[in-house]
PDB file of C-alpha atoms in Angstrom:
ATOM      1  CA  UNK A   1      55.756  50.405  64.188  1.00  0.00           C
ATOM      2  CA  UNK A   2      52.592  51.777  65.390  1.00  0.00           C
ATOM      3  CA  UNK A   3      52.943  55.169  67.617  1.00  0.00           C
ATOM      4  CA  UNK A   4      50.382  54.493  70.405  1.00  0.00           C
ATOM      5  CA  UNK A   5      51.137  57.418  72.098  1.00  0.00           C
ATOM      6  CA  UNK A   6      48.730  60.707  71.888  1.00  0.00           C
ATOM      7  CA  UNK A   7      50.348  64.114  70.790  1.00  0.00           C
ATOM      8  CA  UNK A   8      50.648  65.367  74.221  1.00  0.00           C
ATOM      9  CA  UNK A   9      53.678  68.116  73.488  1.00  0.00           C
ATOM     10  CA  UNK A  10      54.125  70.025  70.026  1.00  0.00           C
ATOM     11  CA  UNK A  11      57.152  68.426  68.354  1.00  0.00           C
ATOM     12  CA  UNK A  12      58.750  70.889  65.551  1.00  0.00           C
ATOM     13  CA  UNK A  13      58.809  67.387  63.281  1.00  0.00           C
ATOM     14  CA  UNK A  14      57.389  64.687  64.612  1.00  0.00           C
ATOM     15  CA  UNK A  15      56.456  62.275  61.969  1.00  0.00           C
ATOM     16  CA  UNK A  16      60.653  62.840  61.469  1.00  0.00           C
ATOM     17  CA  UNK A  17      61.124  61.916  64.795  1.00  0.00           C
ATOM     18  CA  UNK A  18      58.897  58.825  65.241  1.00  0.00           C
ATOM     19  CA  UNK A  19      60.538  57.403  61.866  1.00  0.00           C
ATOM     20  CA  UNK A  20      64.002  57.959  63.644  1.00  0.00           C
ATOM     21  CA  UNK A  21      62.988  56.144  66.384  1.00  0.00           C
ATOM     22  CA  UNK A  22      61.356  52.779  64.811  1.00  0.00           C
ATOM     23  CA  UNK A  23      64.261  52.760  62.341  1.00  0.00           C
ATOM     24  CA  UNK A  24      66.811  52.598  65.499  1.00  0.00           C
ATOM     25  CA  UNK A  25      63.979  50.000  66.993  1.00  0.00           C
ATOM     26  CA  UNK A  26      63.957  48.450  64.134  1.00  0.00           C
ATOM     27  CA  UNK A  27      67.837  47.503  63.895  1.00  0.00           C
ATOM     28  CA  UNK A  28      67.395  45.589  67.733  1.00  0.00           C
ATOM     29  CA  UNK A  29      68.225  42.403  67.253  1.00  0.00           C
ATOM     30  CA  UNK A  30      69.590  42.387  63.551  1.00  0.00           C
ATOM     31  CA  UNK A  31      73.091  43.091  64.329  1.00  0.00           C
ATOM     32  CA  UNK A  32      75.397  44.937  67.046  1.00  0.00           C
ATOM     33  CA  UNK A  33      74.554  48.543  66.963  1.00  0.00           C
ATOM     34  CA  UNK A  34      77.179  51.549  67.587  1.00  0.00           C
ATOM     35  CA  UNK A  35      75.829  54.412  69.139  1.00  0.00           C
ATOM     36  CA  UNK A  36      78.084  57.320  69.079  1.00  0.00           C
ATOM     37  CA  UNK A  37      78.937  59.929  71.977  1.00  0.00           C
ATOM     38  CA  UNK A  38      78.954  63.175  71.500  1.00  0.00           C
ATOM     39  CA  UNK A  39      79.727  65.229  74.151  1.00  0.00           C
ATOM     40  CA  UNK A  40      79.095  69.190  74.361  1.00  0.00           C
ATOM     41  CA  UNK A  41      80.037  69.237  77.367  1.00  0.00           C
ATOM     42  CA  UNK A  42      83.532  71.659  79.089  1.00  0.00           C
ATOM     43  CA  UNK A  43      84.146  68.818  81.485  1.00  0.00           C
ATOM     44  CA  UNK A  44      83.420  65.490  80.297  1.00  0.00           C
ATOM     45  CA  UNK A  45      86.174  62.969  81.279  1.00  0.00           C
ATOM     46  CA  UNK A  46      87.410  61.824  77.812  1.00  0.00           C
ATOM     47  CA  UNK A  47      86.703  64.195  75.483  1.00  0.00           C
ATOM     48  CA  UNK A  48      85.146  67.546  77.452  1.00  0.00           C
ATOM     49  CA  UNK A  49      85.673  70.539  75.629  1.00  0.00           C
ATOM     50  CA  UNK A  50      86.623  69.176  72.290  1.00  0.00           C
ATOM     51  CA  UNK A  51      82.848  69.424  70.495  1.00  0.00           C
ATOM     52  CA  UNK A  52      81.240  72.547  72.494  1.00  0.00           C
ATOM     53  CA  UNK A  53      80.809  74.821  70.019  1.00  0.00           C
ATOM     54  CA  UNK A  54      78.025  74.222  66.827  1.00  0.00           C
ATOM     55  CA  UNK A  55      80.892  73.617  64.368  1.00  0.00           C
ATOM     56  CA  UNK A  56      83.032  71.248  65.955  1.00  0.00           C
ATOM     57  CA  UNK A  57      79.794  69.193  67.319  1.00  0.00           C
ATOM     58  CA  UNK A  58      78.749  69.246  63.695  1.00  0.00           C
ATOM     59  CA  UNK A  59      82.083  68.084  62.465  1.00  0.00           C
ATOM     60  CA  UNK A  60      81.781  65.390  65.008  1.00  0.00           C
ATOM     61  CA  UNK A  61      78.300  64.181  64.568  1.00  0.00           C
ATOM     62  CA  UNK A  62      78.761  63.943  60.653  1.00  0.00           C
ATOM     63  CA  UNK A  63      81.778  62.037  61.147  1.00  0.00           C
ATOM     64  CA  UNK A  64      80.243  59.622  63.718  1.00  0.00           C
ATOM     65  CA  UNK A  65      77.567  58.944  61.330  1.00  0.00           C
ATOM     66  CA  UNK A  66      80.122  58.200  58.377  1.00  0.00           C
ATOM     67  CA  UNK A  67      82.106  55.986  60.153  1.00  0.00           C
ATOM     68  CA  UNK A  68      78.791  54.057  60.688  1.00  0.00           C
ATOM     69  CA  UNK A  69      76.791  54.755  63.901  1.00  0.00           C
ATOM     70  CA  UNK A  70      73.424  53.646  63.976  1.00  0.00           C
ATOM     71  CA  UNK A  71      72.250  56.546  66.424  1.00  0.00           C
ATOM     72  CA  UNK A  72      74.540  59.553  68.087  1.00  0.00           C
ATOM     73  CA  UNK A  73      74.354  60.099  71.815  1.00  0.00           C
ATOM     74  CA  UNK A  74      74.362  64.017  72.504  1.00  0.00           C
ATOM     75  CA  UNK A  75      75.526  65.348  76.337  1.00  0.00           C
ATOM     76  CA  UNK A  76      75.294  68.320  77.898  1.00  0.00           C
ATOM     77  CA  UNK A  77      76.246  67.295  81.059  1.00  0.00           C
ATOM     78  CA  UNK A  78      78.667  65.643  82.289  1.00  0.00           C
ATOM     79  CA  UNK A  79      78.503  62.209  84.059  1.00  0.00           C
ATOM     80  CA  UNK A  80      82.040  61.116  85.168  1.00  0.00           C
ATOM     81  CA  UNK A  81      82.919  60.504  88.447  1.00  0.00           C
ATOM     82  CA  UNK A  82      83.143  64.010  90.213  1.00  0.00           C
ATOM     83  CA  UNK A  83      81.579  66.155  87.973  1.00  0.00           C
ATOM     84  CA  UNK A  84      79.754  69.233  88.940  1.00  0.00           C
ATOM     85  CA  UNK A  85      76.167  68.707  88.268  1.00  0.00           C
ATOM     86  CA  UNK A  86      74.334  71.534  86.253  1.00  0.00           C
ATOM     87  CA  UNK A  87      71.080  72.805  86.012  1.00  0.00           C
ATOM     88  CA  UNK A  88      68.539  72.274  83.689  1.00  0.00           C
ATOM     89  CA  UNK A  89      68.518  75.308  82.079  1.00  0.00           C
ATOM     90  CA  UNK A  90      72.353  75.167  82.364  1.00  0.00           C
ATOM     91  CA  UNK A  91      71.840  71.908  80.346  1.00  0.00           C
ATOM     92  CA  UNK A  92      69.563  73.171  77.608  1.00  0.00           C
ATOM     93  CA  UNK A  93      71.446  76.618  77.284  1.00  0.00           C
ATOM     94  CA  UNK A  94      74.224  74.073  75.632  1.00  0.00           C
ATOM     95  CA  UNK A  95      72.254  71.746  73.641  1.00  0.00           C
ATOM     96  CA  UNK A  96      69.661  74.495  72.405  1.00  0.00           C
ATOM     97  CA  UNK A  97      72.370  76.189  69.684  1.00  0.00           C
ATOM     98  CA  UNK A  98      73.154  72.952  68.666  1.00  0.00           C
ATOM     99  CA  UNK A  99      70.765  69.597  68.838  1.00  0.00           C
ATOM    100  CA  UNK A 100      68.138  71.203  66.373  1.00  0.00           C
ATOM    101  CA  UNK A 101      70.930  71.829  64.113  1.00  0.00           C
ATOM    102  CA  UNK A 102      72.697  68.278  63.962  1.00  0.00           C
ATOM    103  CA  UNK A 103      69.021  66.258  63.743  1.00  0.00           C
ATOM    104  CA  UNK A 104      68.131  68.525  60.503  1.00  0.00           C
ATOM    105  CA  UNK A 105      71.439  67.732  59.165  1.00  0.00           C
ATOM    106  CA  UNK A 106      72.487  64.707  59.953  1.00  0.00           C
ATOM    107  CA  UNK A 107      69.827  61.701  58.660  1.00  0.00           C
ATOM    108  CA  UNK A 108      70.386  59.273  61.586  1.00  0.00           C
ATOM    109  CA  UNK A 109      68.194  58.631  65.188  1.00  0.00           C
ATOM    110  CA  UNK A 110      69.680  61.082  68.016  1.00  0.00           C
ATOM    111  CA  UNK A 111      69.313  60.337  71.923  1.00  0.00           C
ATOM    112  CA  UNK A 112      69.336  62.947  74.582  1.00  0.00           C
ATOM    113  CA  UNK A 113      71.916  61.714  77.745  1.00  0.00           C
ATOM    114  CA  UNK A 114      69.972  63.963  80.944  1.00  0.00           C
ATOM    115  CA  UNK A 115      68.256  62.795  84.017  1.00  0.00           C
ATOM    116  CA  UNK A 116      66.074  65.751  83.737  1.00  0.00           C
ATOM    117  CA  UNK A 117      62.671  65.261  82.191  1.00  0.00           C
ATOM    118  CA  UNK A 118      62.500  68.787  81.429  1.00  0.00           C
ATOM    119  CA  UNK A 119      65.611  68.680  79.027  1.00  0.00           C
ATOM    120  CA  UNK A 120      64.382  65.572  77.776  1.00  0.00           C
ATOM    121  CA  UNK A 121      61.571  66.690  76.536  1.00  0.00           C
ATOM    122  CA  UNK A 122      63.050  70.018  74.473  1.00  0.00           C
ATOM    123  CA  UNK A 123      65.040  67.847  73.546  1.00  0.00           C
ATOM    124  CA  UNK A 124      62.848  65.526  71.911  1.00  0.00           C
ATOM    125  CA  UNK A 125      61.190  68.219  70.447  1.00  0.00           C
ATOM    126  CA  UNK A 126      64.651  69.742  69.046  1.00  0.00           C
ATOM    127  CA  UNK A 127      64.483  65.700  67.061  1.00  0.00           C
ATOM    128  CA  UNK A 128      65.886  63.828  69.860  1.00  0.00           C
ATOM    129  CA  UNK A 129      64.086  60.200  69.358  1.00  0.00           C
ATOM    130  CA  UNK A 130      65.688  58.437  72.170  1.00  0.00           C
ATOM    131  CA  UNK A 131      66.184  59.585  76.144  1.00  0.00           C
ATOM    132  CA  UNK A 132      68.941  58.053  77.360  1.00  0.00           C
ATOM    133  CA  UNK A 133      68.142  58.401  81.463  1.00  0.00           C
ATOM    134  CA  UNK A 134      71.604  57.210  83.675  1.00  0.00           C
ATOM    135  CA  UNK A 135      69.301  57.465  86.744  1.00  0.00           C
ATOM    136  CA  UNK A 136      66.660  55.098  84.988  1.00  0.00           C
ATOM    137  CA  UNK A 137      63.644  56.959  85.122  1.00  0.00           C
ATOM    138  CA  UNK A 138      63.995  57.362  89.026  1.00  0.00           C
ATOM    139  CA  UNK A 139      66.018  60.196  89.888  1.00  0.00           C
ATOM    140  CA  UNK A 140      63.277  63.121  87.955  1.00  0.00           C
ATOM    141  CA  UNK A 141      59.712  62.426  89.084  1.00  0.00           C
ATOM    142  CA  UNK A 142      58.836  63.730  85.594  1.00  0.00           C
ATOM    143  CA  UNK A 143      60.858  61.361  83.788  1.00  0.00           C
ATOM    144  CA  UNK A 144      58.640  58.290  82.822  1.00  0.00           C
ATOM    145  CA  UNK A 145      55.887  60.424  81.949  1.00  0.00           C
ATOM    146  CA  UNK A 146      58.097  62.527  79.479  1.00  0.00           C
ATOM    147  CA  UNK A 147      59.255  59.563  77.478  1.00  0.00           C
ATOM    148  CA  UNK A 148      55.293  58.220  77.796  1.00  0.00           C
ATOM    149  CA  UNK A 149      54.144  61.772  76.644  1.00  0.00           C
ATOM    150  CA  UNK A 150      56.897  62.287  73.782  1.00  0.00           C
ATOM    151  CA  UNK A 151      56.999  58.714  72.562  1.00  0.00           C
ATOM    152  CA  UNK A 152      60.611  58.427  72.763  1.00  0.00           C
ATOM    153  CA  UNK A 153      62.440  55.431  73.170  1.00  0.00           C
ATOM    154  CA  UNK A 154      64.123  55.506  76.620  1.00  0.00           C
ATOM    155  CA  UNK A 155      67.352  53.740  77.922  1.00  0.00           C
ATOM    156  CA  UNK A 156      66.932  52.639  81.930  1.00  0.00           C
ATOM    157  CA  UNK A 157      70.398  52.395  83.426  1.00  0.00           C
ATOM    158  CA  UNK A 158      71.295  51.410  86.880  1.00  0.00           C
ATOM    159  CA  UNK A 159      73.357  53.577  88.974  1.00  0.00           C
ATOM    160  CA  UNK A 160      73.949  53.935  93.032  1.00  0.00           C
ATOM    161  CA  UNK A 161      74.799  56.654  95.102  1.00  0.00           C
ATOM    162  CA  UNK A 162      77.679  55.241  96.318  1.00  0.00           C
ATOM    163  CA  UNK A 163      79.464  51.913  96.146  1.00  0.00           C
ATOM    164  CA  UNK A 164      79.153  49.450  98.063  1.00  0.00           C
ATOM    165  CA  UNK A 165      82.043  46.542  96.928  1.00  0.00           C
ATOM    166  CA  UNK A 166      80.588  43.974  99.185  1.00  0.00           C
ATOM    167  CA  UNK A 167      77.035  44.006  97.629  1.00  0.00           C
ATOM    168  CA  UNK A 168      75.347  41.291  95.125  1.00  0.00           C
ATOM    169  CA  UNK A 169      75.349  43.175  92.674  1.00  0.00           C
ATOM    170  CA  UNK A 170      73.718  42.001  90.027  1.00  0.00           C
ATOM    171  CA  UNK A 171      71.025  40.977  92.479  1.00  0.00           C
ATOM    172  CA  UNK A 172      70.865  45.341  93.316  1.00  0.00           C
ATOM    173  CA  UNK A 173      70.784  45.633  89.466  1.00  0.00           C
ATOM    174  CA  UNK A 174      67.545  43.753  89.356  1.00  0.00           C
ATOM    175  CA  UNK A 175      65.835  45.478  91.750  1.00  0.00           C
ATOM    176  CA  UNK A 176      66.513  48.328  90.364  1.00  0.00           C
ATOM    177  CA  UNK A 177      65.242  47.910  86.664  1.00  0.00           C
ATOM    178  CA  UNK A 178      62.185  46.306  88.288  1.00  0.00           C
ATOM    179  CA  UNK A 179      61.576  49.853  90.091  1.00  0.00           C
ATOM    180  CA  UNK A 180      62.052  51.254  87.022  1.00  0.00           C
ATOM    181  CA  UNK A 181      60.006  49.002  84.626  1.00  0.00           C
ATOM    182  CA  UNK A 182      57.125  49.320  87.181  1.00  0.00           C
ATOM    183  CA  UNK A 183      57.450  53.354  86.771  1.00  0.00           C
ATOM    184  CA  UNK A 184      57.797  52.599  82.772  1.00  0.00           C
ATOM    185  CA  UNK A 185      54.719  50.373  82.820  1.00  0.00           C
ATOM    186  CA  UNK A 186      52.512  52.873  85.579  1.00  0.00           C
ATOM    187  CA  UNK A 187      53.378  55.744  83.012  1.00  0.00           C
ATOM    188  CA  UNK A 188      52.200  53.762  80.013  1.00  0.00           C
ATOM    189  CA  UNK A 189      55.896  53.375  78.177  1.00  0.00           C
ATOM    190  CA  UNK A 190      55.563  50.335  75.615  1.00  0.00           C
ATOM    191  CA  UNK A 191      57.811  47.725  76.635  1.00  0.00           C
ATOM    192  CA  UNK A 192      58.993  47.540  72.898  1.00  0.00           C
ATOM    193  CA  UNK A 193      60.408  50.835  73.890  1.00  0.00           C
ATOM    194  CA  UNK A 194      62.851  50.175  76.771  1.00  0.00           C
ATOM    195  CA  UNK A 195      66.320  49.128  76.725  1.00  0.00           C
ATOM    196  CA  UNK A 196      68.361  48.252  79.734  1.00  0.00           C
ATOM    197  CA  UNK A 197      72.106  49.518  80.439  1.00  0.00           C
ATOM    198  CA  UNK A 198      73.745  48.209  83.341  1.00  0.00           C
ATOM    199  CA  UNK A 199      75.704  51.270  84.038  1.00  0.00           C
ATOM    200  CA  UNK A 200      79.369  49.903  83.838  1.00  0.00           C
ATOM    201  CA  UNK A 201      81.574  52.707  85.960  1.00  0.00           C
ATOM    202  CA  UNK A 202      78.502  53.798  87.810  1.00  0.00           C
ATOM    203  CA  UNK A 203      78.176  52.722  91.638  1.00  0.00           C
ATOM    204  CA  UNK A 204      79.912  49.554  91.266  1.00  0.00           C
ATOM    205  CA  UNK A 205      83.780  48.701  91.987  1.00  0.00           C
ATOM    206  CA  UNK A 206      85.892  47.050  89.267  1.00  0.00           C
ATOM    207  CA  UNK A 207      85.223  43.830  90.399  1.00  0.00           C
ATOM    208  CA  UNK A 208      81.676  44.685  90.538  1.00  0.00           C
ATOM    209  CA  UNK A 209      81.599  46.304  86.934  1.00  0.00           C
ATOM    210  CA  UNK A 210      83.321  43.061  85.241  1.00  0.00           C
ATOM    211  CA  UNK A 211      80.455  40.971  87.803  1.00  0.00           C
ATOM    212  CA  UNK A 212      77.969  42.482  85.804  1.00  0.00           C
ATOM    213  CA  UNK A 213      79.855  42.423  82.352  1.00  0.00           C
ATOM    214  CA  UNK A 214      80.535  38.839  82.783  1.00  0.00           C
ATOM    215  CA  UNK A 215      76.825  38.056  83.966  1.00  0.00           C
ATOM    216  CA  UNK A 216      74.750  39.898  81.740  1.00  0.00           C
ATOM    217  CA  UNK A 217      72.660  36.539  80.855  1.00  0.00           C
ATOM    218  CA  UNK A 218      70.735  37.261  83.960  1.00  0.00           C
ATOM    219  CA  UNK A 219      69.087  40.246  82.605  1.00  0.00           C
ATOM    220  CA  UNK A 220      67.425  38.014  79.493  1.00  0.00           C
ATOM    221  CA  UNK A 221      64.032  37.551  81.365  1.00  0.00           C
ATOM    222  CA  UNK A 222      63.209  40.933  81.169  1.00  0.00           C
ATOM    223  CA  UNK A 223      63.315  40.387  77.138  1.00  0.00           C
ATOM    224  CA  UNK A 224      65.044  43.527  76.425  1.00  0.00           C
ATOM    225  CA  UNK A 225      67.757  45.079  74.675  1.00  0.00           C
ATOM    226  CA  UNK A 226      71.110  45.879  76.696  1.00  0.00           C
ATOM    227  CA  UNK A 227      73.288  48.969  75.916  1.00  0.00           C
ATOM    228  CA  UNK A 228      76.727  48.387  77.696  1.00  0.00           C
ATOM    229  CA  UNK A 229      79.082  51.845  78.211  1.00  0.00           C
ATOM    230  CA  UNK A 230      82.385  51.203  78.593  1.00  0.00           C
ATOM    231  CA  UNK A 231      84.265  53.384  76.637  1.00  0.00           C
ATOM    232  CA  UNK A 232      87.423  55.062  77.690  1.00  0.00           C
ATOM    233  CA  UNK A 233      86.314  54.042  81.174  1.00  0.00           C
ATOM    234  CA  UNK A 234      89.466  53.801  83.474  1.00  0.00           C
ATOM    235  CA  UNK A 235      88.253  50.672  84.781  1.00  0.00           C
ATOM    236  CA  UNK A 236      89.876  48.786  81.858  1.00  0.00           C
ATOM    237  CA  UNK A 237      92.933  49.757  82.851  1.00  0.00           C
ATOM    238  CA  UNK A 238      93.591  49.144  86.191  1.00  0.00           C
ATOM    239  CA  UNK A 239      97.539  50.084  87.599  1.00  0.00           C
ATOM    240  CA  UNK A 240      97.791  52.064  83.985  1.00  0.00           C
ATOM    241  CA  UNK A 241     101.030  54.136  83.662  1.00  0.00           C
ATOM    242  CA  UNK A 242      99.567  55.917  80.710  1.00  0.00           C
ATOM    243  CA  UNK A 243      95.753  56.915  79.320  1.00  0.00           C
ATOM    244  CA  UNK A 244      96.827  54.878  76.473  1.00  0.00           C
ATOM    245  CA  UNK A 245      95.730  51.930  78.564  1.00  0.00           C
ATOM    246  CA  UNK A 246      92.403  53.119  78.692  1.00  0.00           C
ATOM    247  CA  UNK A 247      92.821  53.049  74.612  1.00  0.00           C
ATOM    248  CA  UNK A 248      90.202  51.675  72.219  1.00  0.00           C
ATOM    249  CA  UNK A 249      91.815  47.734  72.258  1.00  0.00           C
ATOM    250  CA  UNK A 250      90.701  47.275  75.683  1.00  0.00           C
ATOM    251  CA  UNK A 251      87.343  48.691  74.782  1.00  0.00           C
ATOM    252  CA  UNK A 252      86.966  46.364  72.241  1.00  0.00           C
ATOM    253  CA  UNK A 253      87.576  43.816  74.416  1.00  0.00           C
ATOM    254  CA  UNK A 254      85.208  44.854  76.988  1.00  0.00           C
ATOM    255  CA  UNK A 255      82.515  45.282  74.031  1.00  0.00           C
ATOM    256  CA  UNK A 256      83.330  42.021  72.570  1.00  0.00           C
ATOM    257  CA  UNK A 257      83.077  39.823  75.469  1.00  0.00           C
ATOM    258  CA  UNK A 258      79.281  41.892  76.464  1.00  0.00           C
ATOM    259  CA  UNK A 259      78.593  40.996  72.699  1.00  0.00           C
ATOM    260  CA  UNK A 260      78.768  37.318  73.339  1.00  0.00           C
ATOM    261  CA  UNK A 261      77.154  37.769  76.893  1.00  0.00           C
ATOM    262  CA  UNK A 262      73.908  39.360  75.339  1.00  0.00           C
ATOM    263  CA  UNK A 263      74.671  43.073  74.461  1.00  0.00           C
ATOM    264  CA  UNK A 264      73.548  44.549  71.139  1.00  0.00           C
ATOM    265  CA  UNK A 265      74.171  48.289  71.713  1.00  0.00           C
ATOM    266  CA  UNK A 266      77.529  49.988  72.431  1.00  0.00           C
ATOM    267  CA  UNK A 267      77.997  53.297  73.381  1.00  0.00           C
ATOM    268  CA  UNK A 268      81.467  53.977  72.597  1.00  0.00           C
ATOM    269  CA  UNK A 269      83.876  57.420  71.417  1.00  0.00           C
ATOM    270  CA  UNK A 270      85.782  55.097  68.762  1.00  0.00           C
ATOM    271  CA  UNK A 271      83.052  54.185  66.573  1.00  0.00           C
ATOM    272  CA  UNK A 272      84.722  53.037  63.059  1.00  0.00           C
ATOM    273  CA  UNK A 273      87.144  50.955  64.630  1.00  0.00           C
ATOM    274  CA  UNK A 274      83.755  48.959  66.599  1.00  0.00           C
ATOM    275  CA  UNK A 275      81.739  49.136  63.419  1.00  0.00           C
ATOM    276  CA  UNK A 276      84.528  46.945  61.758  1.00  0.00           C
ATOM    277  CA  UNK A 277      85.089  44.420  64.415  1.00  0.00           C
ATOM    278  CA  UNK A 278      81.216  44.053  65.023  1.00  0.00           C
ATOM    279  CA  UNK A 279      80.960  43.329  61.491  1.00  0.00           C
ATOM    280  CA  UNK A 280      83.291  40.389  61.840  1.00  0.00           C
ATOM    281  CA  UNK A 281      81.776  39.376  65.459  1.00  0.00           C
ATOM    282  CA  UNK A 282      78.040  39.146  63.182  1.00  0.00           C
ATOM    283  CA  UNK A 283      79.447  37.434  60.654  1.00  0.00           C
ATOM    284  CA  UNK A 284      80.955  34.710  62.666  1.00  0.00           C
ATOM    285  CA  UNK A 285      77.882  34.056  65.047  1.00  0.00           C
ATOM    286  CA  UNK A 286      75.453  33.414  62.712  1.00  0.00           C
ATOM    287  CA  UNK A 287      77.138  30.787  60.720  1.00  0.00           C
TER     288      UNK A 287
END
């Protein structure tokens, strides 16, 4: 793949980085893709706390990538429902010990989860190859031109203030990517470099979030890949006595059925377990 984009910021390695990203663009549409999360993060709702220091996040990234991730998702803030939002320097004072380190080491595409376009783009130039944006390029003013001026990759997801249970919302979804896809297109992002996420547990009420998992076929027009995250998410387990609920099966299940809905990238904490079933899924839909 071409890079049409001029040098605008001083990457450390950025022939590295433009390889990571077309060989993660290049795997769209050959087979379901696992993208693993790493959070460094004290507060994230599954696994906050657990990978905050260089070793452990190291430990955890090198494992993600042996158990067969196509690309590793790195946090520094957290996104669950009630977290305390941080600044951005808050934000890059945890990912600037670290990111750097894991890209060098570990030979697989990285993405940056922030809504800030000025952590998004250190953290491109730490080796970051993908900007994973959960306010889809409209929250930052910055944002679209950051992932134009890098040459990232960028995930779009949906997300709402609030929720509203009585709202069409796939209809909301829609007019929200086509915000952001005009933003994309007015800041001179190739579309070949956009993939949607419908934000499953942002904004949206169970019913809502299995709406939207169930109709995913209406986002084909826009000709896109869809990233679905689900993981962990409470949703799944509705009247649960016991986080167990909430355990990788249902996950699966959720993953599975998005699979055969459209979905070709999964975001997901359990990634050798989904890198075995997808390779069954695969094998099954294209005889």
């Amino acid at each position: 793949m071409v890079d049409e984009t001029p040098a605008a910021i001083s990457l450390i390695d950025r022939p590295a980085m433009l390889d990571r990203r077309d060989r993660f663009l290049g795997l769209l549409g050959t087979r379901s893709i696992i993208m693993g999360i790493l959070n460094i993060t004290p507060d994230s709702f599954s696994d906050g706390g657990k990978f905050f220091s260089l070793d452990a996040a190291k430990r955890q990234a090198q494992k993600l990538a042996d158990d067969g991730a196509g690309i590793i998702d790195v946090g520094a803030e957290s996104t669950r429902p009630g977290h305390t939002p941080v600044a951005a320097d808050e934000e890059l004072a945890r990912l600037e010990p670290i990111l750097g380190k894991l890209t060098s080491a570990i030979n697989i595409p990285f993405s940056i989860d922030t809504s800030k376009a000025k952590v998004a783009r250190r953290a491109v130039e730490l080796g970051a190859s993908v900007i994973n944006d959960v306010w889809g390029l409209q929250r930052d003013p910055g944002m679209a031109d950051a992932v134009a001026e890098t040459g990232a990759a960028a995930v779009i997801m949906h997300n709402r203030d609030g929720t509203d249970p009585d709202l069409d919302i796939v209809a909301d979804m829609r007019r929200f990517f086509d915000a952001s896809l005009r933003l994309a297109c007015d800041a001179g992002i190739p579309s070949v470099r956009l993939i949607l996420d419908p934000g499953i547990g942002f904004g949206k009420s169970r019913a809502q979030n299995f709406t939207v998992l169930a109709n995913l076929a209406a986002l084909k027009d826009y000709g896109l890949p869809i990233l679905i995250g689900v993981s962990r998410k409470s949703l799944l387990a509705e009247n649960s006595p016991t986080p167990a609920d909430t355990s990788v099966v249902r996950t699966l299940a959720a993953n599975l059925a998005a699979r055969a809905n459209g979905a070709s990238i999964f975001r997901v904490h359990d990634v050798a377990e989904h890198v075995a079933a997808f390779k069954v899924f695969d094998a099954i839909t294209r005889c």
